[in-house]
């Protein structure tokens, strides 16, 4: 399923209530990649049709140079 121009966007206010399911720390929103990033866990959780998918199995692992900075 691909993101279309008509698909709903992510509501940034959701960041106030979402935490990383692995580390229980805050997340950063990456608008360009449509992901919620947990630098402490080294994971990026996808946002599909405006809905964050907060499953560790669905998360992308961050490159080491991204997590170090």
mmCIF file of C-alpha atoms in Angstrom:
data_model
loop_
_atom_site.group_PDB
_atom_site.id
_atom_site.type_symbol
_atom_site.label_atom_id
_atom_site.label_comp_id
_atom_site.label_asym_id
_atom_site.label_seq_id
_atom_site.Cartn_x
_atom_site.Cartn_y
_atom_site.Cartn_z
ATOM 1 C CA UNK A 1 0.000 0.000 0.000
ATOM 2 C CA UNK A 2 1.539 3.296 -1.046
ATOM 3 C CA UNK A 3 1.092 6.785 0.347
ATOM 4 C CA UNK A 4 -0.966 9.041 -1.920
ATOM 5 C CA UNK A 5 -1.504 12.790 -2.024
ATOM 6 C CA UNK A 6 -5.003 12.212 -0.606
ATOM 7 C CA UNK A 7 -3.765 10.123 2.322
ATOM 8 C CA UNK A 8 -4.082 11.729 5.761
ATOM 9 C CA UNK A 9 -0.932 13.210 7.230
ATOM 10 C CA UNK A 10 0.592 12.496 10.617
ATOM 11 C CA UNK A 11 -0.725 14.696 13.433
ATOM 12 C CA UNK A 12 2.372 15.953 15.274
ATOM 13 C CA UNK A 13 0.351 16.304 18.473
ATOM 14 C CA UNK A 14 0.439 12.505 18.699
ATOM 15 C CA UNK A 15 4.135 12.768 19.642
ATOM 16 C CA UNK A 16 3.059 13.995 23.086
ATOM 17 C CA UNK A 17 1.489 10.619 23.835
ATOM 18 C CA UNK A 18 3.744 8.207 21.962
ATOM 19 C CA UNK A 19 6.926 6.630 23.273
ATOM 20 C CA UNK A 20 9.302 4.009 21.953
ATOM 21 C CA UNK A 21 7.908 0.553 22.791
ATOM 22 C CA UNK A 22 11.431 -0.750 23.448
ATOM 23 C CA UNK A 23 13.076 2.017 25.503
ATOM 24 C CA UNK A 24 10.012 3.984 26.673
ATOM 25 C CA UNK A 25 11.727 7.223 25.609
ATOM 26 C CA UNK A 26 10.475 10.032 23.390
ATOM 27 C CA UNK A 27 10.389 9.870 19.606
ATOM 28 C CA UNK A 28 11.348 12.320 16.858
ATOM 29 C CA UNK A 29 9.230 12.866 13.747
ATOM 30 C CA UNK A 30 11.025 12.521 10.398
ATOM 31 C CA UNK A 31 8.611 14.112 7.917
ATOM 32 C CA UNK A 32 10.747 13.314 4.871
ATOM 33 C CA UNK A 33 10.730 9.573 5.583
ATOM 34 C CA UNK A 34 7.350 9.484 7.335
ATOM 35 C CA UNK A 35 8.828 7.763 10.381
ATOM 36 C CA UNK A 36 8.991 8.169 14.133
ATOM 37 C CA UNK A 37 12.608 7.810 15.186
ATOM 38 C CA UNK A 38 13.869 6.381 18.471
ATOM 39 C CA UNK A 39 17.556 7.241 18.586
ATOM 40 C CA UNK A 40 17.965 5.444 21.917
ATOM 41 C CA UNK A 41 16.745 2.175 20.384
ATOM 42 C CA UNK A 42 18.249 2.809 16.953
ATOM 43 C CA UNK A 43 14.862 2.223 15.317
ATOM 44 C CA UNK A 44 12.536 4.121 12.992
ATOM 45 C CA UNK A 45 8.843 3.264 13.089
ATOM 46 C CA UNK A 46 6.894 3.770 9.846
ATOM 47 C CA UNK A 47 3.853 5.999 9.512
ATOM 48 C CA UNK A 48 1.304 4.516 7.116
ATOM 49 C CA UNK A 49 -1.709 6.550 6.022
ATOM 50 C CA UNK A 50 -1.143 8.917 8.944
ATOM 51 C CA UNK A 51 -1.015 6.097 11.514
ATOM 52 C CA UNK A 52 2.238 5.240 13.324
ATOM 53 C CA UNK A 53 3.044 1.522 13.291
ATOM 54 C CA UNK A 54 4.636 1.052 16.709
ATOM 55 C CA UNK A 55 5.690 -2.575 16.292
ATOM 56 C CA UNK A 56 9.358 -3.402 16.802
ATOM 57 C CA UNK A 57 9.138 -6.054 14.070
ATOM 58 C CA UNK A 58 7.987 -3.381 11.577
ATOM 59 C CA UNK A 59 10.664 -0.825 12.537
ATOM 60 C CA UNK A 60 13.676 -0.022 10.384
ATOM 61 C CA UNK A 61 17.099 -0.219 12.030
ATOM 62 C CA UNK A 62 19.000 3.062 11.913
ATOM 63 C CA UNK A 63 22.541 3.244 10.552
ATOM 64 C CA UNK A 64 25.221 3.547 13.235
ATOM 65 C CA UNK A 65 26.296 7.018 12.050
ATOM 66 C CA UNK A 66 22.752 8.299 12.573
ATOM 67 C CA UNK A 67 22.443 6.958 16.120
ATOM 68 C CA UNK A 68 25.902 8.195 17.160
ATOM 69 C CA UNK A 69 25.107 11.840 16.359
#
